[in-house]
Coordinates of C-alpha atoms in Angstrom, one line a residue:
Chain A
M1 CA 16.0 -10.4 11.2
S2 CA 16.8 -13.0 13.8
N3 CA 14.4 -13.6 16.7
G4 CA 17.3 -15.0 18.6
K5 CA 18.5 -11.4 19.1
Q6 CA 15.2 -10.5 20.8
D7 CA 16.5 -10.3 24.4
I8 CA 19.7 -8.5 23.7
F9 CA 20.4 -5.2 25.7
V10 CA 20.3 -2.2 23.3
G11 CA 19.9 1.5 23.1
A12 CA 16.8 3.1 21.6
I13 CA 15.9 6.6 20.4
E14 CA 12.4 7.5 19.5
A15 CA 13.0 10.8 17.6
G16 CA 9.7 12.6 17.6
G17 CA 8.9 16.1 16.3
T18 CA 8.0 17.2 19.9
K19 CA 10.2 15.1 22.1
F20 CA 13.1 12.6 21.9
V21 CA 12.6 9.5 24.1
C22 CA 15.7 7.5 24.8
A23 CA 15.7 4.1 26.4
V24 CA 17.9 1.1 27.2
G25 CA 16.6 -2.4 27.5
S26 CA 15.7 -5.5 25.6
G27 CA 11.9 -5.1 25.1
P28 CA 8.7 -3.8 26.6
G29 CA 7.5 -3.8 30.2
E30 CA 10.1 -4.9 32.6
Q31 CA 12.6 -5.4 29.8
L32 CA 12.5 -1.6 29.3
I33 CA 15.2 -0.9 31.9
E34 CA 15.3 2.9 31.9
R35 CA 14.0 5.8 29.8
E36 CA 14.5 9.5 29.5
Q37 CA 13.0 12.2 27.4
F38 CA 13.8 15.8 26.4
P39 CA 12.2 18.3 24.0
T40 CA 13.1 18.3 20.3
S41 CA 14.6 21.8 20.4
P42 CA 15.5 23.6 17.1
D43 CA 19.2 22.8 17.4
P44 CA 19.7 19.2 16.3
S45 CA 23.4 19.0 17.4
I46 CA 22.4 19.7 21.0
V47 CA 19.5 17.3 21.0
L48 CA 21.6 14.5 19.4
E49 CA 24.5 15.1 21.8
Q50 CA 22.0 14.9 24.7
A51 CA 20.7 11.5 23.4
A52 CA 24.3 10.2 22.9
Q53 CA 25.4 11.4 26.3
W54 CA 22.4 9.7 28.0
L55 CA 23.1 6.4 26.2
R56 CA 26.8 6.7 27.1
D57 CA 25.9 7.1 30.8
K58 CA 23.6 4.1 30.7
Q59 CA 26.3 2.1 29.0
A60 CA 28.7 3.0 31.8
Q61 CA 26.0 2.0 34.3
Y62 CA 24.6 -1.2 32.8
G63 CA 27.2 -2.5 30.3
P64 CA 27.7 -2.3 26.6
L65 CA 24.9 -1.7 24.2
A66 CA 24.8 -4.3 21.4
A67 CA 23.1 -2.0 19.0
I68 CA 21.2 1.3 18.8
G69 CA 17.8 1.8 17.1
I70 CA 16.5 5.1 15.9
A71 CA 12.8 5.5 15.0
S72 CA 12.5 9.0 13.6
F73 CA 10.0 11.5 12.4
G74 CA 10.4 12.3 8.8
P75 CA 10.6 12.4 5.9
V76 CA 13.9 10.4 6.3
D77 CA 16.3 8.9 3.8
L78 CA 16.2 5.1 4.1
D79 CA 18.3 4.3 1.0
K80 CA 21.5 2.8 2.3
A81 CA 23.2 3.6 -1.0
S82 CA 22.3 7.3 -0.8
P83 CA 24.9 9.9 0.4
T84 CA 22.2 11.2 2.8
Y85 CA 21.2 7.8 4.3
G86 CA 20.1 8.4 7.9
Y87 CA 19.1 12.0 7.4
I88 CA 15.9 13.7 8.2
T89 CA 15.3 15.4 4.8
S90 CA 12.6 17.9 3.9
T91 CA 10.8 18.4 7.2
P92 CA 9.1 21.8 7.8
K93 CA 10.2 21.5 11.5
A94 CA 12.5 24.5 12.2
G95 CA 16.2 23.6 12.4
W96 CA 15.7 20.0 11.4
A97 CA 15.7 19.9 7.6
N98 CA 18.6 18.0 6.0
T99 CA 19.9 16.8 9.3
D100 CA 22.1 13.7 9.6
I101 CA 20.9 11.8 12.7
V102 CA 22.5 8.4 12.1
G103 CA 26.0 9.9 11.4
P104 CA 26.5 11.6 14.9
M105 CA 25.4 8.4 16.6
R106 CA 27.8 6.3 14.5
A107 CA 30.5 8.8 15.6
A108 CA 29.5 8.6 19.2
F109 CA 29.3 4.8 19.2
P110 CA 31.9 3.5 16.7
G111 CA 31.5 -0.1 15.6
I112 CA 28.0 -0.5 17.1
P113 CA 25.3 -1.4 14.6
I114 CA 22.6 1.2 14.2
G115 CA 19.1 0.4 13.0
F116 CA 17.2 3.3 11.5
D117 CA 13.6 3.7 10.1
T118 CA 10.6 5.9 10.3
D119 CA 8.8 6.3 13.7
V120 CA 5.8 4.4 12.3
N121 CA 7.8 1.6 10.8
G122 CA 9.6 1.3 14.1
A123 CA 6.4 1.2 16.1
G124 CA 5.0 -1.3 13.6
L125 CA 8.0 -3.5 14.1
G126 CA 7.6 -3.2 17.9
E127 CA 3.9 -4.3 17.6
K128 CA 5.0 -7.1 15.3
R129 CA 7.4 -8.4 17.9
W130 CA 5.6 -7.9 21.1
G131 CA 2.2 -6.4 20.4
A132 CA -0.9 -6.3 18.2
A133 CA 0.8 -7.5 15.0
Q134 CA 2.4 -10.6 16.3
G135 CA 2.4 -13.4 13.7
L136 CA 1.3 -11.1 10.8
D137 CA 3.3 -10.4 7.7
D138 CA 1.0 -7.8 6.3
F139 CA -0.2 -5.0 8.6
I140 CA -0.3 -1.3 8.9
Y141 CA 0.6 0.9 11.9
I142 CA -1.0 4.3 12.0
T143 CA -0.3 7.1 14.4
V144 CA -2.8 10.0 14.7
G145 CA -1.5 12.8 16.9
T146 CA 0.3 16.0 16.2
G147 CA 0.9 14.5 12.7
L148 CA -0.7 11.5 11.0
G149 CA 1.5 8.8 9.5
G150 CA 1.6 5.2 8.7
G151 CA 4.1 2.3 8.2
G152 CA 4.0 -1.4 8.6
M153 CA 4.9 -4.5 6.7
A154 CA 4.1 -6.2 3.4
R155 CA 5.1 -9.9 3.1
G156 CA 7.1 -9.6 6.3
E157 CA 9.2 -6.6 5.3
L158 CA 9.0 -3.0 6.5
L159 CA 7.5 -0.7 3.9
H160 CA 10.1 1.4 2.1
G161 CA 10.1 2.1 -1.6
L162 CA 10.7 5.3 -3.4
V163 CA 11.0 7.1 -0.1
H164 CA 8.7 5.6 2.5
P165 CA 5.0 5.8 3.0
E166 CA 3.4 9.2 3.8
M167 CA 0.0 7.8 4.4
G168 CA -1.3 10.9 6.2
H169 CA -1.3 12.8 2.9
M170 CA -3.8 10.6 1.1
G171 CA -6.8 12.4 -0.2
L172 CA -10.3 11.3 1.0
P173 CA -13.9 11.6 -0.1
R174 CA -15.8 14.4 1.4
V175 CA -18.1 13.4 4.3
G176 CA -21.6 14.8 3.7
D177 CA -21.4 18.5 2.9
D178 CA -18.5 19.1 5.2
T179 CA -16.9 22.5 4.3
F180 CA -13.9 22.4 6.7
E181 CA -10.9 23.5 4.7
G182 CA -8.5 21.2 6.5
A183 CA -5.3 21.9 8.4
C184 CA -2.5 20.6 6.1
P185 CA -0.3 23.3 4.7
F186 CA 0.4 21.2 1.6
H187 CA -2.9 19.6 0.9
G188 CA -5.6 21.2 3.1
R189 CA -8.1 18.3 3.3
C190 CA -5.8 15.3 3.2
W191 CA -6.2 12.6 6.0
E192 CA -3.7 14.4 8.2
G193 CA -5.4 17.7 7.4
L194 CA -8.8 16.3 8.5
C195 CA -8.0 13.9 11.4
S196 CA -4.7 14.9 13.2
G197 CA -4.9 16.6 16.6
P198 CA -4.4 20.1 15.2
A199 CA -7.0 19.4 12.5
V200 CA -9.6 18.3 15.1
E201 CA -8.7 21.4 17.2
K202 CA -9.0 23.7 14.2
R203 CA -12.4 22.2 13.3
A204 CA -13.9 22.2 16.8
G205 CA -12.2 25.2 18.3
M206 CA -10.8 23.2 21.2
P207 CA -8.3 20.3 21.6
A208 CA -9.5 16.8 21.0
E209 CA -8.9 15.9 24.6
E210 CA -11.5 18.5 25.7
L211 CA -14.2 17.7 23.1
P212 CA -17.4 16.5 24.8
P213 CA -18.4 13.0 23.8
D214 CA -21.4 14.3 21.8
H215 CA -19.5 17.0 19.9
P216 CA -20.3 16.5 16.1
A217 CA -16.5 16.7 15.4
W218 CA -16.2 13.1 16.7
A219 CA -18.7 11.7 14.2
I220 CA -17.1 13.4 11.3
T221 CA -13.5 12.6 12.4
T222 CA -14.3 8.9 12.9
R223 CA -15.9 8.8 9.5
Y224 CA -12.9 10.3 7.8
M225 CA -10.8 7.8 9.7
A226 CA -12.9 5.0 8.3
H227 CA -12.7 6.3 4.8
A228 CA -8.9 6.3 5.1
L229 CA -8.8 2.8 6.6
V230 CA -11.0 1.4 3.8
N231 CA -8.5 2.9 1.3
L232 CA -5.6 1.2 3.2
T233 CA -7.4 -2.1 2.9
C234 CA -8.0 -1.6 -0.8
V235 CA -4.4 -0.6 -1.6
L236 CA -2.4 -2.9 0.7
S237 CA -4.8 -5.6 2.0
P238 CA -3.3 -5.5 5.5
S239 CA -4.3 -8.4 7.8
R240 CA -4.7 -5.9 10.6
I241 CA -4.6 -2.1 11.1
V242 CA -3.1 -0.8 14.4
I243 CA -3.9 2.8 15.4
G244 CA -1.8 4.6 17.9
G245 CA -1.3 8.3 18.7
S246 CA -3.2 10.6 21.0
V247 CA -6.4 11.2 18.9
R248 CA -7.2 7.5 18.9
K249 CA -7.8 7.8 22.6
G250 CA -11.0 9.7 21.7
G251 CA -10.6 12.3 24.4
Q252 CA -13.8 12.4 26.6
L253 CA -15.5 10.1 24.1
G254 CA -13.0 7.4 25.1
E255 CA -10.9 4.9 23.2
A256 CA -13.5 2.1 23.1
A257 CA -16.2 4.4 21.7
F258 CA -13.8 6.0 19.2
F259 CA -12.8 2.5 17.8
K260 CA -16.4 1.3 17.8
E261 CA -17.5 4.2 15.7
V262 CA -14.5 3.9 13.3
R263 CA -15.2 0.2 12.8
R264 CA -19.0 0.8 12.3
A265 CA -18.3 3.5 9.6
Y266 CA -15.6 1.3 8.0
R267 CA -18.1 -1.6 7.5
E268 CA -20.7 0.8 6.1
I269 CA -18.3 2.3 3.6
M270 CA -16.7 -1.0 2.6
A271 CA -20.3 -2.2 1.9
D272 CA -19.2 -5.9 2.1
Y273 CA -17.2 -5.6 -1.1
I274 CA -14.1 -7.3 0.2
V275 CA -15.2 -10.6 1.8
S276 CA -13.2 -11.9 4.7
P277 CA -14.0 -13.1 8.2
A278 CA -11.8 -10.2 9.5
L279 CA -14.2 -7.6 8.0
T280 CA -17.4 -9.0 9.4
E281 CA -19.3 -7.5 12.3
D282 CA -17.7 -10.0 14.6
G283 CA -14.2 -9.8 13.0
I284 CA -13.7 -6.1 12.7
A285 CA -12.9 -5.6 16.4
D286 CA -9.8 -7.6 15.8
Y287 CA -9.0 -5.9 12.5
I288 CA -8.9 -2.2 13.6
V289 CA -7.2 -2.2 17.0
P290 CA -5.2 0.1 19.3
P291 CA -1.5 -0.8 19.9
L292 CA -0.9 -3.4 22.6
L293 CA 2.3 -1.5 23.6
G294 CA 0.2 1.6 24.1
D295 CA 2.3 4.8 24.3
D296 CA 5.5 2.6 24.5
A297 CA 5.0 1.5 20.8
G298 CA 7.4 4.1 19.6
V299 CA 10.3 3.5 21.9
C300 CA 9.8 -0.3 21.9
G301 CA 9.9 0.0 18.1
A302 CA 13.3 1.7 18.4
I303 CA 14.5 -1.3 20.5
A304 CA 13.2 -3.7 17.9
L305 CA 15.0 -1.7 15.2
A306 CA 18.2 -2.0 17.2
Q307 CA 17.8 -5.7 17.6
A308 CA 17.0 -6.1 13.9
A309 CA 20.2 -4.3 13.0
L310 CA 22.1 -7.2 14.7
G311 CA 21.0 -9.3 11.7
Chain B
M1 CA 11.9 -17.0 -7.6
S2 CA 14.8 -18.1 -9.7
N3 CA 15.8 -16.0 -12.7
G4 CA 17.4 -19.2 -14.1
K5 CA 13.9 -20.5 -14.9
Q6 CA 13.3 -17.5 -17.1
D7 CA 13.5 -19.1 -20.5
I8 CA 11.7 -22.3 -19.7
F9 CA 8.7 -23.3 -21.9
V10 CA 5.4 -23.0 -20.0
G11 CA 1.7 -22.7 -20.4
A12 CA -0.1 -19.5 -19.5
I13 CA -3.8 -18.6 -18.8
E14 CA -4.8 -14.9 -18.5
A15 CA -8.3 -15.4 -17.0
G16 CA -10.1 -12.2 -17.6
G17 CA -13.7 -11.3 -16.9
T18 CA -14.4 -10.9 -20.7
K19 CA -12.0 -13.3 -22.3
F20 CA -9.5 -16.1 -21.5
V21 CA -6.2 -15.8 -23.2
C22 CA -4.1 -18.9 -23.3
A23 CA -0.5 -19.1 -24.5
V24 CA 2.6 -21.2 -24.5
G25 CA 6.1 -19.9 -24.6
S26 CA 8.9 -18.6 -22.4
G27 CA 8.5 -14.9 -22.5
P28 CA 7.3 -11.9 -24.5
G29 CA 7.7 -11.1 -28.2
E30 CA 9.2 -14.0 -30.2
Q31 CA 9.3 -16.1 -27.0
L32 CA 5.5 -16.1 -26.9
I33 CA 5.2 -19.1 -29.3
E34 CA 1.4 -19.3 -29.7
R35 CA -1.7 -17.9 -28.2
E36 CA -5.5 -18.3 -28.4
Q37 CA -8.4 -16.6 -26.8
F38 CA -12.1 -17.4 -26.1
P39 CA -14.9 -15.6 -24.3
T40 CA -15.4 -16.1 -20.5
S41 CA -18.9 -17.6 -20.9
P42 CA -21.0 -18.1 -17.8
D43 CA -20.1 -21.9 -17.5
P44 CA -16.7 -22.1 -15.9
S45 CA -16.4 -25.9 -16.4
I46 CA -16.6 -25.4 -20.2
V47 CA -14.2 -22.5 -20.3
L48 CA -11.6 -24.2 -18.1
E49 CA -11.9 -27.4 -20.2
Q50 CA -11.4 -25.3 -23.3
A51 CA -8.2 -23.8 -21.8
A52 CA -6.9 -27.3 -20.6
Q53 CA -7.6 -28.8 -24.0
W54 CA -5.8 -26.0 -25.9
L55 CA -2.8 -26.4 -23.6
R56 CA -2.9 -30.2 -24.0
D57 CA -2.9 -29.8 -27.8
K58 CA 0.1 -27.4 -27.6
Q59 CA 1.9 -29.8 -25.3
A60 CA 1.4 -32.5 -27.9
Q61 CA 2.7 -30.1 -30.6
Y62 CA 5.7 -28.5 -28.8
G63 CA 6.6 -30.8 -26.0
P64 CA 6.0 -30.8 -22.2
L65 CA 5.0 -27.7 -20.3
A66 CA 7.3 -27.2 -17.3
A67 CA 4.6 -25.3 -15.4
I68 CA 1.4 -23.4 -15.9
G69 CA 0.6 -19.9 -14.7
I70 CA -2.8 -18.5 -14.1
A71 CA -3.4 -14.7 -13.8
S72 CA -7.0 -14.3 -12.8
F73 CA -9.7 -11.8 -12.4
G74 CA -10.9 -11.7 -8.8
P75 CA -11.4 -11.6 -6.0
V76 CA -9.4 -14.8 -5.7
D77 CA -8.1 -16.9 -2.7
L78 CA -4.3 -16.7 -2.6
D79 CA -3.9 -18.3 0.8
K80 CA -2.2 -21.7 0.2
A81 CA -3.4 -22.9 3.6
S82 CA -7.0 -22.2 2.7
P83 CA -9.4 -24.9 1.6
T84 CA -10.5 -22.6 -1.2
Y85 CA -7.0 -21.7 -2.4
G86 CA -7.1 -21.2 -6.2
Y87 CA -10.8 -20.2 -6.3
I88 CA -12.4 -17.1 -7.7
T89 CA -14.5 -16.2 -4.7
S90 CA -17.1 -13.4 -4.4
T91 CA -17.2 -12.1 -8.0
P92 CA -20.5 -10.6 -9.2
K93 CA -19.7 -12.2 -12.6
A94 CA -22.5 -14.6 -13.5
G95 CA -21.6 -18.2 -13.0
W96 CA -18.2 -17.6 -11.6
A97 CA -18.6 -17.0 -7.9
N98 CA -16.9 -19.7 -5.8
T99 CA -15.2 -21.4 -8.7
D100 CA -12.1 -23.5 -8.3
I101 CA -9.8 -22.7 -11.2
V102 CA -6.5 -24.1 -10.0
G103 CA -8.1 -27.5 -9.1
P104 CA -9.3 -28.4 -12.6
M105 CA -5.9 -27.4 -14.0
R106 CA -4.1 -29.6 -11.4
A107 CA -6.4 -32.5 -12.4
A108 CA -5.7 -31.9 -16.1
F109 CA -1.9 -31.6 -15.7
P110 CA -1.0 -33.8 -12.7
G111 CA 2.4 -33.2 -11.3
I112 CA 3.0 -29.9 -13.1
P113 CA 3.6 -26.9 -10.9
I114 CA 0.9 -24.2 -11.2
G115 CA 1.5 -20.6 -10.4
F116 CA -1.6 -18.6 -9.4
D117 CA -2.2 -14.9 -8.6
T118 CA -4.4 -11.9 -9.5
D119 CA -4.4 -10.6 -13.1
V120 CA -2.7 -7.4 -12.0
N121 CA -0.1 -9.1 -9.8
G122 CA 0.6 -11.3 -12.8
A123 CA 0.9 -8.4 -15.1
G124 CA 3.1 -6.6 -12.6
L125 CA 5.4 -9.7 -12.4
G126 CA 5.6 -9.7 -16.2
E127 CA 6.6 -6.0 -16.2
K128 CA 9.1 -6.7 -13.5
R129 CA 10.8 -9.4 -15.5
W130 CA 10.6 -8.0 -19.0
G131 CA 9.0 -4.6 -19.0
A132 CA 8.6 -1.2 -17.2
A133 CA 9.3 -2.4 -13.7
Q134 CA 12.7 -4.1 -14.3
G135 CA 15.1 -3.7 -11.4
L136 CA 12.4 -2.3 -9.1
D137 CA 11.4 -4.0 -5.8
D138 CA 8.5 -1.6 -5.1
F139 CA 6.1 -0.7 -7.8
I140 CA 2.4 -0.8 -8.7
Y141 CA 0.7 -2.1 -11.8
I142 CA -2.7 -0.7 -12.5
T143 CA -5.2 -1.8 -15.1
V144 CA -8.0 0.6 -16.1
G145 CA -10.5 -1.0 -18.5
T146 CA -13.8 -2.8 -17.9
G147 CA -12.7 -2.9 -14.3
L148 CA -10.0 -1.1 -12.4
G149 CA -7.5 -3.0 -10.3
G150 CA -4.0 -2.8 -9.0
G151 CA -1.2 -5.1 -7.9
G152 CA 2.5 -5.1 -7.8
M153 CA 5.4 -5.6 -5.3
A154 CA 6.6 -4.3 -2.0
R155 CA 10.2 -5.1 -1.2
G156 CA 10.4 -7.6 -4.0
E157 CA 7.3 -9.6 -3.1
L158 CA 4.0 -9.6 -4.9
L159 CA 1.3 -7.9 -2.8
H160 CA -1.0 -10.3 -1.0
G161 CA -2.2 -9.8 2.6
L162 CA -5.6 -10.3 4.1
V163 CA -7.0 -11.1 0.6
H164 CA -5.2 -9.1 -2.1
P165 CA -5.3 -5.5 -3.1
E166 CA -8.5 -4.2 -4.5
M167 CA -7.1 -0.8 -5.4
G168 CA -10.0 0.2 -7.7
H169 CA -12.3 0.5 -4.7
M170 CA -10.4 3.3 -3.0
G171 CA -12.4 6.5 -2.3
L172 CA -11.2 9.8 -3.8
P173 CA -11.7 13.5 -3.2
R174 CA -14.3 15.1 -5.4
V175 CA -12.9 17.0 -8.3
G176 CA -14.4 20.5 -8.3
D177 CA -18.2 20.4 -8.0
D178 CA -18.5 17.1 -10.0
T179 CA -21.9 15.6 -9.4
F180 CA -21.5 12.3 -11.3
E181 CA -22.8 9.5 -9.1
G182 CA -20.3 7.0 -10.2
A183 CA -20.6 3.5 -11.7
C184 CA -19.6 1.1 -9.0
P185 CA -22.5 -1.0 -7.7
F186 CA -20.9 -1.2 -4.3
H187 CA -19.3 2.3 -3.8
G188 CA -20.6 4.6 -6.5
R189 CA -17.8 7.1 -6.7
C190 CA -14.8 4.9 -5.9
W191 CA -11.8 5.0 -8.3
E192 CA -13.3 2.2 -10.4
G193 CA -16.7 3.9 -10.3
L194 CA -15.1 7.1 -11.6
C195 CA -12.4 6.0 -14.1
S196 CA -13.2 2.6 -15.5
G197 CA -14.3 2.3 -19.1
P198 CA -18.0 1.8 -18.1
A199 CA -17.7 4.8 -15.7
V200 CA -16.3 7.1 -18.5
E201 CA -19.1 5.8 -20.8
K202 CA -21.8 6.4 -18.2
R203 CA -20.5 10.0 -17.5
A204 CA -20.0 11.0 -21.1
G205 CA -22.8 9.0 -22.8
M206 CA -20.3 7.4 -25.2
P207 CA -17.4 4.9 -24.9
A208 CA -14.0 6.3 -24.0
E209 CA -12.7 5.2 -27.4
E210 CA -15.1 7.6 -29.1
L211 CA -14.7 10.6 -26.9
P212 CA -13.3 13.6 -28.8
P213 CA -10.0 14.9 -27.4
D214 CA -11.5 18.1 -26.1
H215 CA -14.4 16.4 -24.3
P216 CA -14.5 17.6 -20.6
A217 CA -14.7 14.0 -19.4
W218 CA -11.0 13.6 -20.2
A219 CA -9.9 16.4 -17.9
I220 CA -12.0 15.1 -15.1
T221 CA -11.0 11.5 -15.6
T222 CA -7.3 12.2 -15.7
R223 CA -7.6 14.3 -12.6
Y224 CA -9.3 11.5 -10.7
M225 CA -6.6 9.2 -11.9
A226 CA -4.0 11.6 -10.5
H227 CA -5.8 11.8 -7.2
A228 CA -5.7 8.0 -7.0
L229 CA -2.0 7.8 -8.0
V230 CA -1.0 10.4 -5.3
N231 CA -2.8 8.2 -2.8
L232 CA -0.9 5.1 -4.0
T233 CA 2.4 7.0 -3.6
C234 CA 1.3 8.1 -0.1
V235 CA 0.4 4.6 1.0
L236 CA 2.9 2.3 -0.7
S237 CA 5.7 4.6 -1.9
P238 CA 6.2 2.7 -5.1
S239 CA 9.3 3.5 -7.2
R240 CA 7.1 3.5 -10.3
I241 CA 3.5 3.2 -11.3
V242 CA 2.7 1.3 -14.5
I243 CA -0.8 1.8 -16.0
G244 CA -2.3 -0.6 -18.4
G245 CA -5.8 -1.3 -19.7
S246 CA -7.8 0.2 -22.5
V247 CA -8.8 3.6 -20.9
R248 CA -5.1 4.5 -20.5
K249 CA -4.8 4.6 -24.3
G250 CA -6.9 7.8 -24.0
G251 CA -9.2 7.1 -27.0
Q252 CA -9.0 9.9 -29.5
L253 CA -7.0 12.0 -27.0
G254 CA -4.2 9.5 -27.4
E255 CA -2.0 7.7 -24.8
A256 CA 0.7 10.4 -24.8
A257 CA -1.7 13.2 -24.0
F258 CA -3.6 11.0 -21.4
F259 CA -0.4 10.3 -19.5
K260 CA 0.9 13.9 -19.8
E261 CA -2.3 15.2 -18.2
V262 CA -2.3 12.6 -15.5
R263 CA 1.3 13.5 -14.6
R264 CA 0.6 17.2 -14.6
A265 CA -2.4 16.8 -12.3
Y266 CA -0.4 14.4 -10.1
R267 CA 2.3 17.0 -9.5
E268 CA -0.2 19.7 -8.9
I269 CA -2.1 17.6 -6.2
M270 CA 1.1 16.3 -4.6
A271 CA 2.3 19.9 -4.2
D272 CA 5.9 18.9 -3.8
Y273 CA 5.2 17.4 -0.5
I274 CA 7.2 14.2 -1.1
V275 CA 10.6 15.2 -2.4
S276 CA 12.2 12.8 -4.9
P277 CA 13.9 13.2 -8.2
A278 CA 11.2 10.8 -9.6
L279 CA 8.5 13.3 -8.7
T280 CA 10.0 16.3 -10.4
E281 CA 8.8 17.8 -13.7
D282 CA 11.6 15.9 -15.4
G283 CA 11.3 12.7 -13.4
I284 CA 7.6 12.2 -13.5
A285 CA 7.6 10.9 -17.1
D286 CA 9.5 7.9 -15.9
Y287 CA 7.4 7.5 -12.7
I288 CA 3.9 7.2 -14.3
V289 CA 4.3 5.0 -17.4
P290 CA 2.4 2.7 -19.7
P291 CA 3.4 -1.0 -19.7
L292 CA 6.3 -1.9 -21.9
L293 CA 4.6 -5.2 -22.7
G294 CA 1.5 -3.3 -23.9
D295 CA -1.5 -5.5 -24.2
D296 CA 0.6 -8.6 -23.7
A297 CA 1.3 -7.6 -20.0
G298 CA -1.4 -10.0 -18.8
V299 CA -0.5 -13.1 -20.7
C300 CA 3.2 -12.5 -20.2
G301 CA 2.4 -12.1 -16.5
A302 CA 0.9 -15.6 -16.5
I303 CA 4.1 -16.9 -18.2
A304 CA 6.1 -15.3 -15.4
L305 CA 3.8 -16.8 -12.7
A306 CA 4.4 -20.2 -14.3
Q307 CA 8.1 -19.8 -14.2
A308 CA 8.0 -18.4 -10.7
A309 CA 6.1 -21.6 -9.6
L310 CA 9.3 -23.6 -10.6
G311 CA 10.9 -22.0 -7.6

């Protein structure tokens, strides 16, 4: 991917399970010229046409889009040789299983390169270009919100593989004598089933945003987060782990306290086994971090995917 | 790495925690011209000089080595910009912490390129070139023996990162009401602490090789293995997982039955969440596999590392 394409004006679609965010621009902050969002209703053809129409309007207003980037909820098909490349595949989200999302955009914008990847790989690419993963070839981007997923890079390439990572469905050791049955319909107590927004709400009986700072669900949730991050370090050896999504804001506990507790538990669980300056008491605050692009990580990721599609 | 270097005559060192295996040749089978092994005694300078002397003798006998590859137990420093590149770093193995192993080989063979990586990345590279990972850009190689470690590739590059993967120290969900405290001095019940040879022996009171096929330790060990492999699929999305090492031979249970049980438990735990032909009842036998190079995976990996060092 050429850094020379970095400032080129493109279209971006952050296709989330709750809302679609569309934008035009060339990067974060002032470079993000305009944005719009609408709900991910159960009829994909309507949602995709809404996105295409908005981008068409912006093209009429600002001039041609050099490329379009789509960072999508999943699972998605990323295999360019597959007949279903560019599809959302087996999602449980009503109306969206086996939906071609790249195809309609190609039809709407013939001849314009389209970049396509998972929402978390997109956000990871955005953080690599403009945010908390600059200069790193090996890092992980996690989002912990309605769902829990992870993407990122190994040796400077976005993680793909058999399908693409589904980090949220990793199994974790039990914390203490925790008997919570979890919230994942497939795996119960996987990472997503223990730490996503709906999981925290199911455990505590109230949304994460409303949980008092001293509610015991915070201690247990941050410790499961730490177990998961230790596992990520063991499997992928990332140079940094960036955590986005609403739950990482820690509700009334606050983002700083949430991260502090995750980092403390991480070091306790790792038990100094892997030796690196990044994992010391001093280093850990730069190892487990929030996204620098904040809530714009996703849509900036889609801009980065568009620019990457220019080769 | 150039495939054109594939048949070039090189030296290889598989530096294991129990024994050093040295070889000269250009590949597996008949291409592996000669090999020798000696114990990893607590004085590295003696062991490294033994290896160098053996390679010097073979060079005198067969002609010049174009390169030398070292696939080492770890943790190791793989950062070429680091002052301790080529060192074994924080190993608990007596006598071997903070030991430069590339340096003495450079001194013994001036001007000869030296490839260096972890034992499991080396074995993975060997399986990629000649074995069970041919044609794959994303795969994992696991060894489960005295220790338990993993390496492999993402997008065609060996996994490095902050340090390198230490997959054996991932935490796992508890199987049933298992109360075994584990065997890892750092983490107790991590993957290595549950499934390595010493862990199986501690649990069952006898070595894995002697365990009767119907001993309950097999069912529990294969299920922990399956939990770990599901986690690997979630984090890295490998296109195949290759499992080497002595425990995977399943002792009196046998390798075929060991793999069959791991695959069955894997599918049960994954619960059809990730949809891929590779993860179906038919596909799984080609997804979780033993190394094609068998017990030569390690030393062939060192040959591959040497040839890769030729660029």
